[in-house]
């Protein structure tokens, strides 16, 4: 049996998080009771990845720092000399933890996120005061000459702050920035509770008299969303910043047809055809899947059993589905700018 050669492994260590972002599709917080892999299971995965000549690991969550064993896991990655990226919201990043991370020669990049132009706006979305921690962490890595990547996820009301945010982040010479709107992929799950019904006069939702606590949360997050009518303006702002700061601002997930054509050209000859999703993801419960779809029905087993994925019909059918989904996104983009990852995900869910 032939197996897929996995070059990059994306490991979600947990869905727990010390922030509670209003839009988070994982419904951020420390309440998640999903079974997480043990330290031993994660280390087994990492060792097998090394045996398969894997090249790169991305460590993320939730928030990886909520795991007490996080540095035990990173110690193993370092001992195996595998380059890795570490993602954190920086809220719990202390000087001691920064120095520990800096001790790893294999740390390739530090990934963090920003959600507003100042501490108040950022905290309004995250509901935790992590803004200054983020800037202090970026300053630390600037001095250490370690590359950083900042995901700037913006609510509709903050689109006009993009220039201010970019100027602030461009002061960190080793930082790359990606602006992403809070759009349809970033919204809390909605549901109806039998209790907690409250009076409301909100007509925009079509709910005229009553709505539950969960519907209230959904409406609050809905107000943050960047509607499709704003995609063109968002895209133009990103393009202008890319011209102002060459090679420092990445494409958003709001893409035009030419950008999608370029993505397809970049990955069309890859063994794993998944465009910008060129890696396998391991979820906190051990499920292996492609990273592009958070509700992915294509599960390839449990990673702690083995991360070997047979090059069989199951895999080939999924790759074929990805090709069709991305072509469908391209067709739609020829009419108007699209939210690319969501367009792909929707196609997969429908087929």
CSV table of C-alpha atoms in Angstrom, one decimal:
chain,number,residue,atom,x,y,z
A,1,UNK,CA,0.0,0.0,0.0
A,2,UNK,CA,1.2,3.5,-0.9
A,3,UNK,CA,0.7,6.3,1.6
A,4,UNK,CA,0.4,10.0,1.3
A,5,UNK,CA,3.7,11.8,2.0
A,6,UNK,CA,2.7,14.4,4.6
A,7,UNK,CA,5.0,17.4,4.4
A,8,UNK,CA,3.3,19.6,7.0
A,9,UNK,CA,1.4,18.6,10.1
A,10,UNK,CA,-1.1,21.0,11.7
A,11,UNK,CA,-1.9,19.9,15.3
A,12,UNK,CA,-4.8,21.5,17.2
A,13,UNK,CA,-3.9,20.6,20.7
A,14,UNK,CA,-7.1,21.8,22.3
A,15,UNK,CA,-10.3,23.7,21.7
A,16,UNK,CA,-10.1,25.4,25.1
A,17,UNK,CA,-9.2,29.1,25.0
A,18,UNK,CA,-8.5,31.8,27.6
A,19,UNK,CA,-10.3,34.3,25.4
A,20,UNK,CA,-14.0,34.4,24.5
A,21,UNK,CA,-14.1,36.1,21.1
A,22,UNK,CA,-17.6,37.1,20.2
A,23,UNK,CA,-17.4,35.6,16.7
A,24,UNK,CA,-15.5,32.4,17.4
A,25,UNK,CA,-16.9,29.4,15.6
A,26,UNK,CA,-15.4,27.2,18.4
A,27,UNK,CA,-17.4,29.3,20.9
A,28,UNK,CA,-14.1,30.1,22.7
A,29,UNK,CA,-13.7,29.6,26.4
A,30,UNK,CA,-12.4,27.0,28.9
A,31,UNK,CA,-15.7,25.1,28.9
A,32,UNK,CA,-14.9,22.6,26.2
A,33,UNK,CA,-15.2,19.0,27.4
A,34,UNK,CA,-14.1,17.3,24.2
A,35,UNK,CA,-11.6,14.5,24.9
A,36,UNK,CA,-8.1,15.7,24.1
A,37,UNK,CA,-5.2,13.6,23.2
A,38,UNK,CA,-2.8,12.7,25.9
A,39,UNK,CA,0.8,13.9,26.0
A,40,UNK,CA,2.0,10.4,25.0
A,41,UNK,CA,-0.4,10.2,22.1
A,42,UNK,CA,0.8,13.6,20.7
A,43,UNK,CA,4.4,12.6,21.1
A,44,UNK,CA,3.7,9.4,19.3
A,45,UNK,CA,2.2,11.4,16.4
A,46,UNK,CA,5.2,13.7,16.3
A,47,UNK,CA,7.7,10.8,16.2
A,48,UNK,CA,5.8,9.0,13.4
A,49,UNK,CA,5.8,12.3,11.5
A,50,UNK,CA,9.6,12.5,11.8
A,51,UNK,CA,9.9,8.8,10.7
A,52,UNK,CA,7.8,9.7,7.6
A,53,UNK,CA,10.3,12.5,6.8
A,54,UNK,CA,7.8,15.2,7.6
A,55,UNK,CA,9.2,18.7,7.2
A,56,UNK,CA,7.1,21.1,9.3
A,57,UNK,CA,4.7,21.3,12.3
A,58,UNK,CA,2.2,23.9,13.1
A,59,UNK,CA,1.1,24.0,16.8
A,60,UNK,CA,-2.2,25.7,17.5
A,61,UNK,CA,-5.5,25.4,19.4
A,62,UNK,CA,-7.7,26.9,20.9
A,63,UNK,CA,-4.9,28.3,22.9
A,64,UNK,CA,-2.0,25.9,23.3
A,65,UNK,CA,-0.7,27.5,26.5
A,66,UNK,CA,-3.7,26.2,28.4
A,67,UNK,CA,-2.2,22.7,28.2
A,68,UNK,CA,0.1,22.1,31.1
A,69,UNK,CA,2.2,19.8,28.9
A,70,UNK,CA,2.8,22.3,26.1
A,71,UNK,CA,6.6,22.6,26.7
A,72,UNK,CA,7.0,18.9,27.1
A,73,UNK,CA,5.5,18.6,23.6
A,74,UNK,CA,7.7,21.3,22.2
A,75,UNK,CA,10.8,19.7,23.8
A,76,UNK,CA,10.2,16.6,21.7
A,77,UNK,CA,9.8,18.6,18.5
A,78,UNK,CA,13.0,20.3,19.3
A,79,UNK,CA,14.8,17.1,20.1
A,80,UNK,CA,13.7,15.7,16.7
A,81,UNK,CA,14.9,18.9,15.0
A,82,UNK,CA,11.6,19.5,13.2
A,83,UNK,CA,11.0,23.2,12.3
A,84,UNK,CA,7.7,24.4,13.9
A,85,UNK,CA,5.4,27.3,14.1
A,86,UNK,CA,3.7,28.3,17.3
A,87,UNK,CA,0.3,30.0,17.4
A,88,UNK,CA,-1.0,31.8,20.5
A,89,UNK,CA,-3.3,34.7,21.2
A,90,UNK,CA,-0.5,36.0,23.5
A,91,UNK,CA,-2.8,36.6,26.5
A,92,UNK,CA,-0.9,34.2,28.7
A,93,UNK,CA,2.5,34.9,27.2
A,94,UNK,CA,4.9,35.8,30.0
A,95,UNK,CA,8.5,36.7,29.9
A,96,UNK,CA,9.4,33.3,31.2
A,97,UNK,CA,7.4,31.6,28.5
A,98,UNK,CA,8.8,33.8,25.8
A,99,UNK,CA,12.4,33.0,26.9
A,100,UNK,CA,11.5,29.3,26.9
A,101,UNK,CA,10.2,29.5,23.3
A,102,UNK,CA,13.2,31.5,22.3
A,103,UNK,CA,15.4,28.7,23.5
A,104,UNK,CA,14.1,26.4,20.7
A,105,UNK,CA,16.3,26.6,17.7
A,106,UNK,CA,13.6,24.9,15.6
A,107,UNK,CA,11.0,27.7,16.3
A,108,UNK,CA,10.5,29.0,12.8
A,109,UNK,CA,7.7,31.5,13.3
A,110,UNK,CA,5.4,32.9,16.0
A,111,UNK,CA,1.7,33.4,15.0
A,112,UNK,CA,-0.7,35.6,16.9
A,113,UNK,CA,-3.9,37.6,16.2
A,114,UNK,CA,-5.1,41.1,16.6
A,115,UNK,CA,-8.8,42.2,16.4
A,116,UNK,CA,-8.8,45.9,16.7
A,117,UNK,CA,-6.8,49.1,16.3
A,118,UNK,CA,-6.4,49.8,20.0
A,119,UNK,CA,-6.8,48.0,23.3
A,120,UNK,CA,-10.5,48.9,23.8
A,121,UNK,CA,-11.6,47.8,20.3
A,122,UNK,CA,-9.6,44.6,20.5
A,123,UNK,CA,-11.0,43.8,24.0
A,124,UNK,CA,-14.5,44.5,22.7
A,125,UNK,CA,-14.2,41.4,20.4
A,126,UNK,CA,-12.0,39.1,22.5
A,127,UNK,CA,-13.6,40.0,25.8
A,128,UNK,CA,-10.1,39.7,27.3
A,129,UNK,CA,-7.4,42.4,27.5
A,130,UNK,CA,-4.6,40.8,25.4
A,131,UNK,CA,-3.8,43.8,23.2
A,132,UNK,CA,-0.7,45.0,25.1
A,133,UNK,CA,0.5,41.4,25.5
A,134,UNK,CA,0.4,41.1,21.7
A,135,UNK,CA,2.5,44.2,21.1
A,136,UNK,CA,5.0,43.3,23.8
A,137,UNK,CA,5.3,39.8,22.4
A,138,UNK,CA,5.9,41.2,18.9
A,139,UNK,CA,8.6,43.5,20.3
A,140,UNK,CA,10.3,40.6,22.0
A,141,UNK,CA,10.5,38.6,18.7
A,142,UNK,CA,11.6,41.7,16.8
A,143,UNK,CA,14.7,41.9,19.1
A,144,UNK,CA,15.3,38.2,18.7
A,145,UNK,CA,14.9,38.4,14.9
A,146,UNK,CA,12.3,35.7,14.9
A,147,UNK,CA,9.6,36.1,12.2
A,148,UNK,CA,6.1,36.8,13.3
A,149,UNK,CA,2.8,36.5,11.6
A,150,UNK,CA,-0.3,38.5,12.7
A,151,UNK,CA,-3.8,37.5,11.7
A,152,UNK,CA,-5.9,40.7,11.8
A,153,UNK,CA,-9.5,39.5,12.0
A,154,UNK,CA,-11.8,42.5,11.6
A,155,UNK,CA,-15.5,43.2,12.5
A,156,UNK,CA,-17.5,45.2,10.0
A,157,UNK,CA,-17.1,48.4,12.0
A,158,UNK,CA,-13.3,48.1,12.0
A,159,UNK,CA,-12.7,48.0,8.3
A,160,UNK,CA,-11.8,51.7,8.2
A,161,UNK,CA,-9.1,51.0,10.8
A,162,UNK,CA,-7.0,48.9,8.5
A,163,UNK,CA,-4.5,51.6,7.6
A,164,UNK,CA,-3.9,52.4,11.2
A,165,UNK,CA,-3.5,48.8,12.2
A,166,UNK,CA,-1.1,48.2,9.2
A,167,UNK,CA,1.0,51.2,10.1
A,168,UNK,CA,1.3,50.0,13.7
A,169,UNK,CA,2.3,46.4,12.8
A,170,UNK,CA,4.7,47.4,10.0
A,171,UNK,CA,6.9,48.9,12.8
A,172,UNK,CA,7.8,45.3,13.5
A,173,UNK,CA,10.1,44.6,10.6
A,174,UNK,CA,10.0,40.9,10.9
A,175,UNK,CA,6.1,40.7,10.8
A,176,UNK,CA,3.8,39.6,8.0
A,177,UNK,CA,0.2,40.6,8.3
A,178,UNK,CA,-3.0,39.1,6.9
A,179,UNK,CA,-6.3,40.9,7.1
A,180,UNK,CA,-9.3,38.7,7.3
A,181,UNK,CA,-12.9,39.9,7.7
A,182,UNK,CA,-15.2,38.3,10.2
A,183,UNK,CA,-17.5,36.8,7.6
A,184,UNK,CA,-19.6,33.7,7.4
A,185,UNK,CA,-16.9,31.2,8.5
A,186,UNK,CA,-16.5,33.1,11.8
A,187,UNK,CA,-19.7,33.0,13.6
A,188,UNK,CA,-21.0,31.2,16.7
A,189,UNK,CA,-23.3,28.3,16.3
A,190,UNK,CA,-26.9,29.2,16.8
A,191,UNK,CA,-29.5,27.1,18.7
A,192,UNK,CA,-32.8,27.4,20.5
A,193,UNK,CA,-32.9,27.0,24.2
A,194,UNK,CA,-36.1,26.0,26.0
A,195,UNK,CA,-35.4,28.4,28.9
A,196,UNK,CA,-34.0,31.9,29.2
A,197,UNK,CA,-36.4,33.6,26.7
A,198,UNK,CA,-36.2,37.3,26.7
A,199,UNK,CA,-38.3,40.1,25.2
A,200,UNK,CA,-36.9,41.8,22.1
A,201,UNK,CA,-38.0,44.3,19.5
A,202,UNK,CA,-35.3,43.4,17.0
A,203,UNK,CA,-36.8,43.1,13.5
A,204,UNK,CA,-33.6,42.6,11.5
A,205,UNK,CA,-33.5,38.9,12.5
A,206,UNK,CA,-37.2,38.3,11.9
A,207,UNK,CA,-37.7,37.6,15.5
A,208,UNK,CA,-40.3,40.1,16.7
A,209,UNK,CA,-41.2,39.2,20.2
A,210,UNK,CA,-38.9,36.8,21.9
A,211,UNK,CA,-35.5,35.3,21.5
A,212,UNK,CA,-33.3,33.1,23.6
A,213,UNK,CA,-29.9,33.8,25.2
A,214,UNK,CA,-28.3,31.8,22.3
A,215,UNK,CA,-30.1,33.8,19.7
A,216,UNK,CA,-29.0,37.0,21.4
A,217,UNK,CA,-25.4,35.8,21.2
A,218,UNK,CA,-26.0,34.9,17.5
A,219,UNK,CA,-27.4,38.3,16.8
A,220,UNK,CA,-24.5,40.0,18.5
A,221,UNK,CA,-22.0,38.1,16.5
A,222,UNK,CA,-24.1,38.6,13.3
A,223,UNK,CA,-23.5,42.4,13.7
A,224,UNK,CA,-19.8,41.8,13.5
A,225,UNK,CA,-20.0,40.2,10.1
A,226,UNK,CA,-18.6,41.8,7.0
A,227,UNK,CA,-21.4,41.4,4.4
A,228,UNK,CA,-20.7,40.4,0.8
A,229,UNK,CA,-21.6,44.0,-0.2
A,230,UNK,CA,-18.4,45.1,1.6
A,231,UNK,CA,-16.1,42.5,0.0
A,232,UNK,CA,-15.1,44.8,-2.8
A,233,UNK,CA,-14.1,47.6,-0.5
A,234,UNK,CA,-12.3,45.2,1.8
A,235,UNK,CA,-10.4,43.8,-1.1
A,236,UNK,CA,-9.4,47.2,-2.4
A,237,UNK,CA,-8.0,48.2,1.0
A,238,UNK,CA,-5.9,45.1,1.2
A,239,UNK,CA,-4.6,45.6,-2.3
A,240,UNK,CA,-3.7,49.2,-1.5
A,241,UNK,CA,-1.8,48.1,1.6
A,242,UNK,CA,0.0,45.5,-0.4
A,243,UNK,CA,1.3,48.2,-2.7
A,244,UNK,CA,2.3,50.4,0.2
A,245,UNK,CA,4.0,47.6,2.1
A,246,UNK,CA,5.4,45.2,-0.5
A,247,UNK,CA,5.7,41.5,0.6
A,248,UNK,CA,4.5,42.4,4.1
A,249,UNK,CA,0.7,42.1,3.6
A,250,UNK,CA,-0.7,38.7,2.5
A,251,UNK,CA,-3.8,38.1,0.4
A,252,UNK,CA,-7.0,38.0,2.4
A,253,UNK,CA,-9.4,35.1,2.0
A,254,UNK,CA,-11.5,37.6,0.0
A,255,UNK,CA,-10.2,36.8,-3.5
A,256,UNK,CA,-10.8,37.8,-7.1
A,257,UNK,CA,-10.7,35.4,-10.0
A,258,UNK,CA,-7.1,36.2,-10.9
A,259,UNK,CA,-5.9,35.4,-7.4
A,260,UNK,CA,-7.8,32.1,-7.4
A,261,UNK,CA,-6.2,31.2,-10.8
A,262,UNK,CA,-2.8,31.9,-9.3
A,263,UNK,CA,-3.6,29.6,-6.3
A,264,UNK,CA,-4.6,26.8,-8.5
A,265,UNK,CA,-1.5,27.2,-10.6
A,266,UNK,CA,0.7,27.0,-7.5
A,267,UNK,CA,-0.7,23.7,-6.3
A,268,UNK,CA,-2.2,21.9,-9.3
A,269,UNK,CA,0.8,19.6,-9.6
A,270,UNK,CA,1.1,18.8,-5.9
A,271,UNK,CA,0.5,15.2,-4.8
A,272,UNK,CA,-1.9,16.6,-2.2
A,273,UNK,CA,-4.0,19.0,-4.3
A,274,UNK,CA,-5.4,21.3,-1.7
A,275,UNK,CA,-4.1,24.7,-2.8
A,276,UNK,CA,-3.4,26.8,0.3
A,277,UNK,CA,-4.5,23.9,2.4
A,278,UNK,CA,-1.4,21.9,1.7
A,279,UNK,CA,-1.3,20.0,5.0
A,280,UNK,CA,-3.0,17.4,7.1
A,281,UNK,CA,-4.8,18.6,10.3
A,282,UNK,CA,-5.0,16.6,13.6
A,283,UNK,CA,-7.9,17.7,15.8
A,284,UNK,CA,-7.9,17.7,19.6
A,285,UNK,CA,-9.7,14.3,19.7
A,286,UNK,CA,-7.1,12.8,17.3
A,287,UNK,CA,-9.2,12.9,14.1
A,288,UNK,CA,-7.1,13.4,10.9
A,289,UNK,CA,-8.6,15.5,8.2
A,290,UNK,CA,-7.8,18.0,5.6
A,291,UNK,CA,-7.7,21.5,7.1
A,292,UNK,CA,-9.9,23.3,4.8
A,293,UNK,CA,-13.3,22.4,6.3
A,294,UNK,CA,-14.0,22.6,10.0
A,295,UNK,CA,-17.0,20.4,9.6
A,296,UNK,CA,-15.0,18.1,7.4
A,297,UNK,CA,-16.8,14.7,6.7
A,298,UNK,CA,-13.6,13.2,5.3
A,299,UNK,CA,-11.9,11.8,8.4
A,300,UNK,CA,-8.9,9.5,7.8
A,301,UNK,CA,-8.8,7.8,11.2
A,302,UNK,CA,-7.2,8.6,14.5
A,303,UNK,CA,-3.7,10.2,14.4
A,304,UNK,CA,-2.6,8.5,17.6
A,305,UNK,CA,-3.1,5.1,15.8
A,306,UNK,CA,-1.2,6.2,12.8
A,307,UNK,CA,-0.9,9.3,10.6
A,308,UNK,CA,-0.4,7.1,7.5
A,309,UNK,CA,-3.1,7.9,4.9
A,310,UNK,CA,-3.4,5.3,2.1
A,311,UNK,CA,-3.4,6.6,-1.4
A,312,UNK,CA,-6.7,4.9,-2.0
A,313,UNK,CA,-10.1,5.7,-3.6
A,314,UNK,CA,-11.3,7.5,-0.5
A,315,UNK,CA,-8.4,10.0,-0.7
A,316,UNK,CA,-8.6,10.4,-4.5
A,317,UNK,CA,-12.4,11.0,-4.3
A,318,UNK,CA,-11.8,13.8,-1.8
A,319,UNK,CA,-9.0,15.4,-3.8
A,320,UNK,CA,-11.3,15.3,-6.8
A,321,UNK,CA,-14.0,17.0,-4.8
A,322,UNK,CA,-11.5,19.7,-3.8
A,323,UNK,CA,-10.7,20.3,-7.4
A,324,UNK,CA,-14.3,20.7,-8.3
A,325,UNK,CA,-15.0,23.0,-5.3
A,326,UNK,CA,-12.1,25.3,-6.2
A,327,UNK,CA,-13.2,25.5,-9.8
A,328,UNK,CA,-16.7,26.3,-8.6
A,329,UNK,CA,-15.2,29.1,-6.5
A,330,UNK,CA,-13.4,30.4,-9.6
A,331,UNK,CA,-16.6,30.5,-11.6
A,332,UNK,CA,-18.3,32.5,-8.9
A,333,UNK,CA,-15.3,34.8,-8.6
A,334,UNK,CA,-15.6,35.7,-12.3
A,335,UNK,CA,-18.8,37.4,-11.4
A,336,UNK,CA,-17.9,39.0,-8.1
A,337,UNK,CA,-15.2,38.7,-5.4
A,338,UNK,CA,-15.7,35.7,-3.1
A,339,UNK,CA,-14.9,34.6,0.4
A,340,UNK,CA,-12.8,31.8,-1.0
A,341,UNK,CA,-12.5,29.3,1.9
A,342,UNK,CA,-16.2,29.5,2.7
A,343,UNK,CA,-17.2,29.1,-0.9
A,344,UNK,CA,-15.0,25.9,-1.1
A,345,UNK,CA,-16.4,24.6,2.2
A,346,UNK,CA,-20.0,25.2,1.1
A,347,UNK,CA,-19.5,23.3,-2.1
A,348,UNK,CA,-18.0,20.3,-0.2
A,349,UNK,CA,-20.8,20.3,2.3
A,350,UNK,CA,-23.4,20.2,-0.5
A,351,UNK,CA,-21.7,17.4,-2.4
